[in-house]
Short mmCIF file of N, CA and C in Angstrom, two decimals:
data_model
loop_
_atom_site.label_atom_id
_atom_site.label_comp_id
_atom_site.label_asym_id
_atom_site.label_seq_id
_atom_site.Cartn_x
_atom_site.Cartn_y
_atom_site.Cartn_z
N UNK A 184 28.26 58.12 -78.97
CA UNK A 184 27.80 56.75 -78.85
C UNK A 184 26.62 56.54 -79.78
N UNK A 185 26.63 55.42 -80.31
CA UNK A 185 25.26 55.03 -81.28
C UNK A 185 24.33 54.08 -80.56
N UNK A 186 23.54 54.27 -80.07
CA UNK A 186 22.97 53.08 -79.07
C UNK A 186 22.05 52.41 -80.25
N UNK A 187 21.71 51.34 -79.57
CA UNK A 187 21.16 50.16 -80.45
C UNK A 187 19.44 50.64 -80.39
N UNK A 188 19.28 50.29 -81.09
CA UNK A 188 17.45 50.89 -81.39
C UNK A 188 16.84 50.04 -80.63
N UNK A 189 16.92 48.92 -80.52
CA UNK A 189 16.04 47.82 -79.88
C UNK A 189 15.90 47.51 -78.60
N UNK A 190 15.03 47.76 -77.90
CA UNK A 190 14.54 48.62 -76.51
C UNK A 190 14.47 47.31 -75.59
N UNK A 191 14.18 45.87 -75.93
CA UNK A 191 14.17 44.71 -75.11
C UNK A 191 14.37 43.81 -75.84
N UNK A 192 14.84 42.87 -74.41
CA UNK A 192 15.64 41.34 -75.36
C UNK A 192 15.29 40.13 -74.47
N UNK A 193 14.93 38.98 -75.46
CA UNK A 193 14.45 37.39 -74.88
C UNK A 193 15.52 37.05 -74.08
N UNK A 194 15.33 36.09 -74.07
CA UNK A 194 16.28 34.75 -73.73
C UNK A 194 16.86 34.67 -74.61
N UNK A 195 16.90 33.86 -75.55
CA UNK A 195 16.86 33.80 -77.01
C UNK A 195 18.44 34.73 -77.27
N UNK A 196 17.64 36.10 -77.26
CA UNK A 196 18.79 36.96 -77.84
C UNK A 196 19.90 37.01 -77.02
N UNK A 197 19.70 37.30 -75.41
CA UNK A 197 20.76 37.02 -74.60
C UNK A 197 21.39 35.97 -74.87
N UNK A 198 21.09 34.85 -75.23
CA UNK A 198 22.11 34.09 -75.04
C UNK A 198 22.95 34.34 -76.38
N UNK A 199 22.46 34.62 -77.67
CA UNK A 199 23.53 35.19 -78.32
C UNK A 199 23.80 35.94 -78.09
N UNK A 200 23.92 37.11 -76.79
CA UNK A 200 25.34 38.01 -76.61
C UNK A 200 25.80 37.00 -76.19
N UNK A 201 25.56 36.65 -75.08
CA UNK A 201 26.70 34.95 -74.40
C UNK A 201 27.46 34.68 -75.10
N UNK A 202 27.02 34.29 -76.69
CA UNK A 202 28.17 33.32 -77.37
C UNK A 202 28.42 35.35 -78.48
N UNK A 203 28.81 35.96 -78.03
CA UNK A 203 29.06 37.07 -78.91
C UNK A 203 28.94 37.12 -80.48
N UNK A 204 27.59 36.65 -80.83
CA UNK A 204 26.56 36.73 -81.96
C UNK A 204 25.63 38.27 -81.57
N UNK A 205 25.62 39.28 -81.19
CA UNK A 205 24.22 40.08 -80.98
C UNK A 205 24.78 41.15 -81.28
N UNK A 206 26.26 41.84 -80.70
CA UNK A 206 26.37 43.06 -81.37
C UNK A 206 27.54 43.36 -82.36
N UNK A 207 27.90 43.96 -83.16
CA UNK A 207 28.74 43.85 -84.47
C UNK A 207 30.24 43.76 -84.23
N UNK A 208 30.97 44.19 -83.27
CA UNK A 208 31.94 44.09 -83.42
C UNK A 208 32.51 42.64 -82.76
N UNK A 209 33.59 42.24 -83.64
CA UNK A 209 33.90 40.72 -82.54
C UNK A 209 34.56 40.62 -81.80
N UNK A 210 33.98 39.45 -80.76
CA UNK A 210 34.65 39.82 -79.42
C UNK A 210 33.19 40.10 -78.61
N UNK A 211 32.76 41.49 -79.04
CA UNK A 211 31.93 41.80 -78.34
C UNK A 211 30.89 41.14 -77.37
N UNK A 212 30.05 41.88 -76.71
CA UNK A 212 28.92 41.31 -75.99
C UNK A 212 28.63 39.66 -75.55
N UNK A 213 29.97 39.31 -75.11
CA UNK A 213 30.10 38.03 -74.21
C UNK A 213 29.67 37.78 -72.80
N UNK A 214 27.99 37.69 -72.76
CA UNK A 214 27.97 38.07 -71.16
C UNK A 214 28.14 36.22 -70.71
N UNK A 215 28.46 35.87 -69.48
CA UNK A 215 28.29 34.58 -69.27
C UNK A 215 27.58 33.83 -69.77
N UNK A 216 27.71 32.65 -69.92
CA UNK A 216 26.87 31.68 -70.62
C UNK A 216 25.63 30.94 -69.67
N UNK A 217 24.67 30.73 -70.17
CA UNK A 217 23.79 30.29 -69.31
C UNK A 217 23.43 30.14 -67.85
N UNK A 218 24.51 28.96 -67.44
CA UNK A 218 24.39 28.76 -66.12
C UNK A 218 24.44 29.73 -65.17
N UNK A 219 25.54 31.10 -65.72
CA UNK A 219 25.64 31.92 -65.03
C UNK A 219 24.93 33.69 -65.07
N UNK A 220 24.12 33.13 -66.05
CA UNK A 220 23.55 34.71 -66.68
C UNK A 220 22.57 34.58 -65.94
N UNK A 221 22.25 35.69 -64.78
CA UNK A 221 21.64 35.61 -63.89
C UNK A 221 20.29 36.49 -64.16
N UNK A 222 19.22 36.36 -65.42
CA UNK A 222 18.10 37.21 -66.23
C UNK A 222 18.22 36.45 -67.13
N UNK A 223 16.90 36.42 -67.02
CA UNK A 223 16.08 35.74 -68.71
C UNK A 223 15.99 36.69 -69.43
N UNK A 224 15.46 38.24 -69.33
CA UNK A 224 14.71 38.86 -70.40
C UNK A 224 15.24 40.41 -69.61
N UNK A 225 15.45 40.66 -70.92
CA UNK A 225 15.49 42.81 -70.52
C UNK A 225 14.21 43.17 -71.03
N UNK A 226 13.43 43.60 -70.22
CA UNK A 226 11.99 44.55 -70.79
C UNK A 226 12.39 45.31 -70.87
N UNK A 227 13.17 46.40 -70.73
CA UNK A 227 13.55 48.20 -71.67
C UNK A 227 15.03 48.53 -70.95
N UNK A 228 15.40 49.05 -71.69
CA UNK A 228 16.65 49.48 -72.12
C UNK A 228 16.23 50.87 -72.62
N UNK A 229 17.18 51.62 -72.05
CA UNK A 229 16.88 52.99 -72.88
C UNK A 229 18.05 53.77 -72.58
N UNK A 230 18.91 54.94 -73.29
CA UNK A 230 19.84 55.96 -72.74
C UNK A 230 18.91 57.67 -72.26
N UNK A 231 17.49 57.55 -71.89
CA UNK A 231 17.43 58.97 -71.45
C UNK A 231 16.58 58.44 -69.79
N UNK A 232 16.09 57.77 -69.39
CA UNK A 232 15.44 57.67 -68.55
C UNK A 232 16.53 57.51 -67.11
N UNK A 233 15.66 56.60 -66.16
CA UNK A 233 16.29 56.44 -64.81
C UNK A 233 16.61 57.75 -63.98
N UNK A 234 17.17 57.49 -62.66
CA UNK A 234 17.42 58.54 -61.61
C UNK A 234 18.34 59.67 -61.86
N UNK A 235 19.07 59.51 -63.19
CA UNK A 235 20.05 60.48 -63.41
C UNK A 235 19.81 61.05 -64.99
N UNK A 236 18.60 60.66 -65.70
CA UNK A 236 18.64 60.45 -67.03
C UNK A 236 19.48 60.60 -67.77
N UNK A 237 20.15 59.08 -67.51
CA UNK A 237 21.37 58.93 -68.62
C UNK A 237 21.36 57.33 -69.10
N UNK A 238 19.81 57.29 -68.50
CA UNK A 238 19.36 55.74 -69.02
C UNK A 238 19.47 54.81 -67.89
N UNK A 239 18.86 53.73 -68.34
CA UNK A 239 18.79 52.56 -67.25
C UNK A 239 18.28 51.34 -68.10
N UNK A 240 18.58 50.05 -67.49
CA UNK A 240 17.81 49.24 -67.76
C UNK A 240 16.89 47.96 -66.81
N UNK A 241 16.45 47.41 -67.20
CA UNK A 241 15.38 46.52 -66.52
C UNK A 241 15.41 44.98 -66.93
N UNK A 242 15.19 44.36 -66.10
CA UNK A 242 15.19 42.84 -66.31
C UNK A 242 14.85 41.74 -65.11
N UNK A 243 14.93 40.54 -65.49
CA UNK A 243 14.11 39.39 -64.39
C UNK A 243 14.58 38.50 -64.85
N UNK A 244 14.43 38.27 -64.12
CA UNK A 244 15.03 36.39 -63.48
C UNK A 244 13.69 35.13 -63.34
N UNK A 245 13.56 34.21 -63.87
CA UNK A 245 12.47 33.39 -62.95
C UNK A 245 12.90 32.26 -62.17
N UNK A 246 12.56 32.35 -61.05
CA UNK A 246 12.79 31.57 -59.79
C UNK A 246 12.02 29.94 -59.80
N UNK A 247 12.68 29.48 -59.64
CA UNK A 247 11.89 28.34 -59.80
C UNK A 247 13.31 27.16 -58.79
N UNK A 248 12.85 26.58 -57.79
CA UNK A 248 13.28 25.16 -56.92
C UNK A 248 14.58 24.65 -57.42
N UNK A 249 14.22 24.20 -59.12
CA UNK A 249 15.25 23.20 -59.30
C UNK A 249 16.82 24.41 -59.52
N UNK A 250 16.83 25.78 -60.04
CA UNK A 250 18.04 26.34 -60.51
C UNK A 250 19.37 26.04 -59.39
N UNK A 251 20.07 25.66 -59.95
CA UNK A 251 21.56 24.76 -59.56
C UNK A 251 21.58 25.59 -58.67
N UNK A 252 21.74 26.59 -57.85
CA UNK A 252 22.91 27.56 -56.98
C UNK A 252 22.04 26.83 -55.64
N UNK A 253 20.50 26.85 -56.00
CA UNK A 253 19.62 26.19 -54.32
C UNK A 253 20.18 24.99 -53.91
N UNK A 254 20.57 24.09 -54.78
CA UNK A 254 20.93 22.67 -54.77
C UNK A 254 22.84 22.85 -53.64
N UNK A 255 23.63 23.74 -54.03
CA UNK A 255 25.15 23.46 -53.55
C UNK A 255 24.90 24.98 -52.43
N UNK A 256 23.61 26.02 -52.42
CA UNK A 256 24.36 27.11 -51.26
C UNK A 256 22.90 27.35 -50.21
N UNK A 257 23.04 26.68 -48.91
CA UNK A 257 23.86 25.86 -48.10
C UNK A 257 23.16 24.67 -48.17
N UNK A 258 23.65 23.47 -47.34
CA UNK A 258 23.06 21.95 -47.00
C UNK A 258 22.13 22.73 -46.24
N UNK A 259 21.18 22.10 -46.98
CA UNK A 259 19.71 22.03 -46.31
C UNK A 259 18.98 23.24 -46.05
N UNK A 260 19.63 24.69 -46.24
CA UNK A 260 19.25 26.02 -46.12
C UNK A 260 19.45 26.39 -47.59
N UNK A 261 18.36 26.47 -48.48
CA UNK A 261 18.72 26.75 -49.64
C UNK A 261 18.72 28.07 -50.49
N UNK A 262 18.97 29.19 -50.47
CA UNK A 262 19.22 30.61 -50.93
C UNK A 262 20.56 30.67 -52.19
N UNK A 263 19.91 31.83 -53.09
CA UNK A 263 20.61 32.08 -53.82
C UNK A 263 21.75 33.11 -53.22
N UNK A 264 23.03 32.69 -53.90
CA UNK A 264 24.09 33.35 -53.72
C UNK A 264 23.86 34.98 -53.31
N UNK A 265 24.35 36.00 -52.71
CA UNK A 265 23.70 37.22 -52.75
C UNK A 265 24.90 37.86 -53.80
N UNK A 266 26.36 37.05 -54.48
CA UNK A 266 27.18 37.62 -54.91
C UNK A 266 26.41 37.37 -56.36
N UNK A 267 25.27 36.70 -56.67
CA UNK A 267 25.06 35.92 -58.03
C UNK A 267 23.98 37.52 -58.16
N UNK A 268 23.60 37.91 -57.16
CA UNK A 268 22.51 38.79 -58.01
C UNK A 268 23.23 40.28 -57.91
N UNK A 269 24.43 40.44 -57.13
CA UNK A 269 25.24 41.63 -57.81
C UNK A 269 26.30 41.44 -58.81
N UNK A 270 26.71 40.05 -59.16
CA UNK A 270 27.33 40.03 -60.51
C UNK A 270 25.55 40.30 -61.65
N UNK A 271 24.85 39.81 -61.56
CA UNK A 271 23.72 39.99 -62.42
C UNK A 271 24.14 42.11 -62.56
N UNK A 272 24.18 42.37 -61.88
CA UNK A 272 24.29 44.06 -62.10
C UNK A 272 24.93 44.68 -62.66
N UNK A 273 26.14 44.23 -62.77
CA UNK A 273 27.27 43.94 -63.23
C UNK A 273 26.90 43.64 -64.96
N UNK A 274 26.41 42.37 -64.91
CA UNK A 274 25.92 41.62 -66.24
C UNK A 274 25.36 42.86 -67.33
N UNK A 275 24.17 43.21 -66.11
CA UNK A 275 23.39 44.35 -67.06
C UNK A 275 24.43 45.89 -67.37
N UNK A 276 24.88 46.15 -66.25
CA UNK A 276 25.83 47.27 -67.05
C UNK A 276 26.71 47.58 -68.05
N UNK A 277 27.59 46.24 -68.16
CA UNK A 277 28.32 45.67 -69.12
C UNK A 277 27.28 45.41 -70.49
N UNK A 278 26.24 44.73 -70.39
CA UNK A 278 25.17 44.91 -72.11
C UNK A 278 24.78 46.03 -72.42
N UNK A 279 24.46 47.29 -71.15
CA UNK A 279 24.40 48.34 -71.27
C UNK A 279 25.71 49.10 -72.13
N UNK A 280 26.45 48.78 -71.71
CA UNK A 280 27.38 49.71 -72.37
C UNK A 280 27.82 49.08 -73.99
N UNK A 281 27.60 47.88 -74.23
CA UNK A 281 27.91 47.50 -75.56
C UNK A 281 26.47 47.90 -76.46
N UNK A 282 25.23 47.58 -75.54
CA UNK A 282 24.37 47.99 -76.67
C UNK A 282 24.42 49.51 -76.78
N UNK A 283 24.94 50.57 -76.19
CA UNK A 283 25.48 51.54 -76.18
C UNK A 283 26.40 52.17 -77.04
N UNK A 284 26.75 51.25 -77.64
CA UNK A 284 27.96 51.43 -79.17
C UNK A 284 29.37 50.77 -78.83
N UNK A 285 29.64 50.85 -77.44
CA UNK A 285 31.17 50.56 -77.21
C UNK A 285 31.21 49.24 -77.22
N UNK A 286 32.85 49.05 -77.24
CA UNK A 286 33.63 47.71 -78.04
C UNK A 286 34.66 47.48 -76.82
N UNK A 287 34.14 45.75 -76.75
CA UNK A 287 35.79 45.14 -75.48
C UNK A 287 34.75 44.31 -75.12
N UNK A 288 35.35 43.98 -73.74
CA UNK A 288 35.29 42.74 -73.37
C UNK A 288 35.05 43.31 -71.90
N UNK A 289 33.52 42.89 -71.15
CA UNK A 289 33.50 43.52 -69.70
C UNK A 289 34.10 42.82 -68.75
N UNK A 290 34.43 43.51 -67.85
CA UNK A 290 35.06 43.01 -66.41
C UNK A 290 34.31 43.99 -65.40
N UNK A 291 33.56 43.18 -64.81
CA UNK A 291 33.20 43.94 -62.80
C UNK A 291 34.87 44.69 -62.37
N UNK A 292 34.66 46.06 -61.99
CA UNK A 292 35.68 47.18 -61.38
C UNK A 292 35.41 47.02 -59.58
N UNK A 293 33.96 46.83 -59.89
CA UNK A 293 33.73 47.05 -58.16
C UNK A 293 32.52 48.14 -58.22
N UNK A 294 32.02 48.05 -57.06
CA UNK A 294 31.10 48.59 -56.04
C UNK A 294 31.41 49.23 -55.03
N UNK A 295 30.24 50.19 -54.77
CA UNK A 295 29.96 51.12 -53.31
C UNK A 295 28.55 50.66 -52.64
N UNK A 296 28.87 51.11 -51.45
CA UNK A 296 27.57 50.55 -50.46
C UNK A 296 26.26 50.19 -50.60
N UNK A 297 27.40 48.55 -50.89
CA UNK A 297 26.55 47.22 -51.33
C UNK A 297 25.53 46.40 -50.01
N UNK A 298 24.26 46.77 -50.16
CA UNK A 298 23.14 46.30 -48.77
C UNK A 298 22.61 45.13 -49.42
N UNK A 299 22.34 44.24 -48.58
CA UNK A 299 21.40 43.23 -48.85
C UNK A 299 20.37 43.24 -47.49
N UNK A 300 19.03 42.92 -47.81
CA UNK A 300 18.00 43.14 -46.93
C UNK A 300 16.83 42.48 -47.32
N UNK A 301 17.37 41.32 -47.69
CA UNK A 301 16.50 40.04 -48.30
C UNK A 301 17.22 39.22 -48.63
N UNK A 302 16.73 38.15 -49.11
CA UNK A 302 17.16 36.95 -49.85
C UNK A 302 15.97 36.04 -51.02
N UNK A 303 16.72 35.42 -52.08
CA UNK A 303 16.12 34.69 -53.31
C UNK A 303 15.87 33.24 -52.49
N UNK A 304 14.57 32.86 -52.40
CA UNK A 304 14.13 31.53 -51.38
C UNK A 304 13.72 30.81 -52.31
N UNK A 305 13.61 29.28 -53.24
CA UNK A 305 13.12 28.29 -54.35
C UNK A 305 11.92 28.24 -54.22
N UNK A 306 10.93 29.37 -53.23
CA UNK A 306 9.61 29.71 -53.66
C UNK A 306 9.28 30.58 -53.85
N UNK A 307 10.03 31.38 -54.30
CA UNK A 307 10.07 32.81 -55.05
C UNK A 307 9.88 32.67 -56.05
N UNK A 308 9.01 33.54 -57.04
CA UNK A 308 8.60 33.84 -58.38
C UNK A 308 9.71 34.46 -59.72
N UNK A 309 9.91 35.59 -58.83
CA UNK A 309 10.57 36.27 -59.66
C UNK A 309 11.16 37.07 -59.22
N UNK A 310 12.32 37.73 -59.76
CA UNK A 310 13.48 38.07 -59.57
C UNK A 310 13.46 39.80 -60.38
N UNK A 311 13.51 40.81 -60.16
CA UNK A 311 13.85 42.06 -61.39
C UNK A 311 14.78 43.29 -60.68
N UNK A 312 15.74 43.56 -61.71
CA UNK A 312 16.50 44.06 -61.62
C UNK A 312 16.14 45.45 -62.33
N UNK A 313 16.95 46.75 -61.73
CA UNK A 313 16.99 48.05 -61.69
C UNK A 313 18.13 48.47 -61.84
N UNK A 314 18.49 49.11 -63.10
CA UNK A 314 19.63 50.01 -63.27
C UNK A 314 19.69 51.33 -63.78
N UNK A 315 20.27 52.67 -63.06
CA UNK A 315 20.10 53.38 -63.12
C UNK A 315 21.64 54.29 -63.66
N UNK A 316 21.90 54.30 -65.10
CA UNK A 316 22.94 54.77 -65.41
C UNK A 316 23.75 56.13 -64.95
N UNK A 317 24.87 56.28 -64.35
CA UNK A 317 24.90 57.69 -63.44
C UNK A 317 26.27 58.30 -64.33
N UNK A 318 27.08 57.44 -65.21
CA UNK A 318 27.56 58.05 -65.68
C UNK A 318 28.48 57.00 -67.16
N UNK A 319 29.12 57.58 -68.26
CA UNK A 319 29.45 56.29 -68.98
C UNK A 319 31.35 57.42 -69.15
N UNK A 320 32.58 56.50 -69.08
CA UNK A 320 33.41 57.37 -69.26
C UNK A 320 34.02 56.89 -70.38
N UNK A 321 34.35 57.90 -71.20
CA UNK A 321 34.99 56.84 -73.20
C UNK A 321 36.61 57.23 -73.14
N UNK A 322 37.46 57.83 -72.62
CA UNK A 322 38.37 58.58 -72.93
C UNK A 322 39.72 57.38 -72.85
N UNK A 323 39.84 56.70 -74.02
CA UNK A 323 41.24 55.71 -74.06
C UNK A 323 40.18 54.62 -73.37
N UNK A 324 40.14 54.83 -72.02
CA UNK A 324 39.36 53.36 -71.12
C UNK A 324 38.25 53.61 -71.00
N UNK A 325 37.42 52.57 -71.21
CA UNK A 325 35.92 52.77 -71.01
C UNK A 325 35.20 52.47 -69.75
N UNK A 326 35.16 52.88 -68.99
CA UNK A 326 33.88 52.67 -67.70
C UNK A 326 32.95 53.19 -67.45
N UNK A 327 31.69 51.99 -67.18
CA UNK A 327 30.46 52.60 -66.97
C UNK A 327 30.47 52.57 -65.70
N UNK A 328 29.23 53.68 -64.55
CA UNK A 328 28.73 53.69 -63.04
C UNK A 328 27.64 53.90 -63.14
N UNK A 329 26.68 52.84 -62.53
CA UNK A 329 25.62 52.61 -62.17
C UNK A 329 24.73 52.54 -60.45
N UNK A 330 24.12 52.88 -60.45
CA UNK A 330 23.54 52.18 -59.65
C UNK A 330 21.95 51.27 -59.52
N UNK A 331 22.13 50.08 -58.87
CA UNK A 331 21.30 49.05 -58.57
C UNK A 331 20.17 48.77 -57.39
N UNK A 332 19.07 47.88 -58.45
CA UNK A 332 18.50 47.51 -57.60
C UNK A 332 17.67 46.06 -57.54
N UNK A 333 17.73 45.19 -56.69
CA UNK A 333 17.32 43.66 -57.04
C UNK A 333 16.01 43.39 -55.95
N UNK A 334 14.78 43.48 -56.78
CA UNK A 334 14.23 43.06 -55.84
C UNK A 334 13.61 41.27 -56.34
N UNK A 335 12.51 40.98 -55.03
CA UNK A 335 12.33 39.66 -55.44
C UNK A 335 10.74 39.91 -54.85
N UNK A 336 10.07 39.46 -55.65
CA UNK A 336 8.32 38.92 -55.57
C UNK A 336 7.99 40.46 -55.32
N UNK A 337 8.77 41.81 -55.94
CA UNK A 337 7.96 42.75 -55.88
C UNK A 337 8.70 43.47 -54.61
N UNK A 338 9.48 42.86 -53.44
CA UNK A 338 10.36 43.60 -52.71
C UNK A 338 11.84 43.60 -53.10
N UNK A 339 12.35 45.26 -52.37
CA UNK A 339 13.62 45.42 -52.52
C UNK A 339 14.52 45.01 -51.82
N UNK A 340 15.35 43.81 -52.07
CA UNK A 340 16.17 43.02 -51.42
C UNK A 340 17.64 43.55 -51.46
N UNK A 341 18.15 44.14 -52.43
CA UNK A 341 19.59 44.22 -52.89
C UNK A 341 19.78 45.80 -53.53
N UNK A 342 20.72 46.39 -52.82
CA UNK A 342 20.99 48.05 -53.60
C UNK A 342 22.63 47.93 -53.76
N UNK A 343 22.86 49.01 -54.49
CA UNK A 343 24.51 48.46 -54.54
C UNK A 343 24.79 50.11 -55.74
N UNK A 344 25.55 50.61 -54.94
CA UNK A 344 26.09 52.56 -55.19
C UNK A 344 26.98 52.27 -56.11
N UNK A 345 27.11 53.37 -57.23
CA UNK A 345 28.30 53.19 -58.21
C UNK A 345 28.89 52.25 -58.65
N UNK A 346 28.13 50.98 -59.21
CA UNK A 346 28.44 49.71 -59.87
C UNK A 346 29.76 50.16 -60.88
N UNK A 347 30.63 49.54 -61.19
CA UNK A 347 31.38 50.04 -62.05
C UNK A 347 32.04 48.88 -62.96
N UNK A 348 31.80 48.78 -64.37
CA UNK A 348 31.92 47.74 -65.57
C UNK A 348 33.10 48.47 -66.26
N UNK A 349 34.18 47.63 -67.24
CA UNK A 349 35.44 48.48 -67.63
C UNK A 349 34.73 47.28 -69.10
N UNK A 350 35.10 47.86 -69.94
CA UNK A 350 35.19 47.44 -71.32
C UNK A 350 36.59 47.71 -72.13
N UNK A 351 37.53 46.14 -71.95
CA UNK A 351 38.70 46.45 -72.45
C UNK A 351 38.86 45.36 -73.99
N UNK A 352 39.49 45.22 -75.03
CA UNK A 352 40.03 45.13 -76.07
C UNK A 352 40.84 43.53 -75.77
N UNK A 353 41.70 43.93 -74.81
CA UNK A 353 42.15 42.92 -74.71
C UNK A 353 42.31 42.04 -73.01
N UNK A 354 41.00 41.87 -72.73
CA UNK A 354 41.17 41.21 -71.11
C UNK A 354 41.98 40.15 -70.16
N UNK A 355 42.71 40.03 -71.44
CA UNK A 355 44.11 38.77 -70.82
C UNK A 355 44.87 39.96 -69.89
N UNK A 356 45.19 41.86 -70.33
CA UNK A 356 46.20 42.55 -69.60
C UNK A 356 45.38 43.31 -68.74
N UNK A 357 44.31 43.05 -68.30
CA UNK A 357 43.59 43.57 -67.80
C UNK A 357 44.31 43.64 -66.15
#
């Protein structure tokens, strides 16, 4: 694998993976587009660190009243989705593995014992995410396993065992 030298990324740059402008091959690094890219900013990225040193990365969200999901989940009880901040895990494993060298198109495989023990409230600050790379597999199919962590204002709200991202070529036969 050739990983990408560049250790953190804006807004800015995320959103050109979104529109798959950021890493060289085409196709590549299409993470959702705005509305749904659940992180503003990766502060570090790396392949030797985290709980398994095989890398991890880091990132946040900022919370703020007006973001669409408070407005439609529920009437009058307003919380963010708890599926929006384990696709976010998802999000990051999948940039993980392209800024990682590999080529395709990610798809969420699934999860292991996924806890929630909090919730994102429209007076919450901020949002940061924890990924802890546990293993990357290249052989014909590509899948990465991770595991996660989401907390909010500094607590740990969200853990989630063996995240698992597939990077395929062509995701119509997926």
């Amino acid at each position: 694998m050739t990983f990408h030298p560049k250790k953190s990324y804006s807004k800015k740059e995320i959103i050109a993976c979104s529109n798959g402008e950021l890493f060289t091959q085409e196709g590549d690094g299409k993470l959702p587009l705005n509305k749904l890219l659940m992180f503003d900013e990766i502060t570090n990225i790396d392949n030797l660190s985290g709980a398994y040193n095989k890398g991890s990365i880091d990132a946040t969200l900022n919370i703020n009243p007006d973001l669409w999901f408070f407005k439609y989940h529920f009437k009058d009880d307003p919380v963010m989705p708890g599926c929006l901040g384990l696709d976010a895990m998802w999000q990051l494993l999948g940039f993980f593995l392209l800024w990682s060298g590999l080529h395709g198109s990610g798809r969420a495989l699934g999860a292991d014992e996924i806890k929630f023990f909090g919730q994102v409230l429209p007076h919450a600050k901020k949002v940061a995410y924890k990924i802890d790379i546990r293993r990357i597999i290249s052989r014909g199919a590509i899948v990465g396993v991770a595991d996660g962590e989401m907390f909010v204002d500094g607590k740990k709200i969200y853990s989630a065992k063996r995240l698992k991202v597939g990077l395929f070529k062509d995701p119509q036969n997926f």
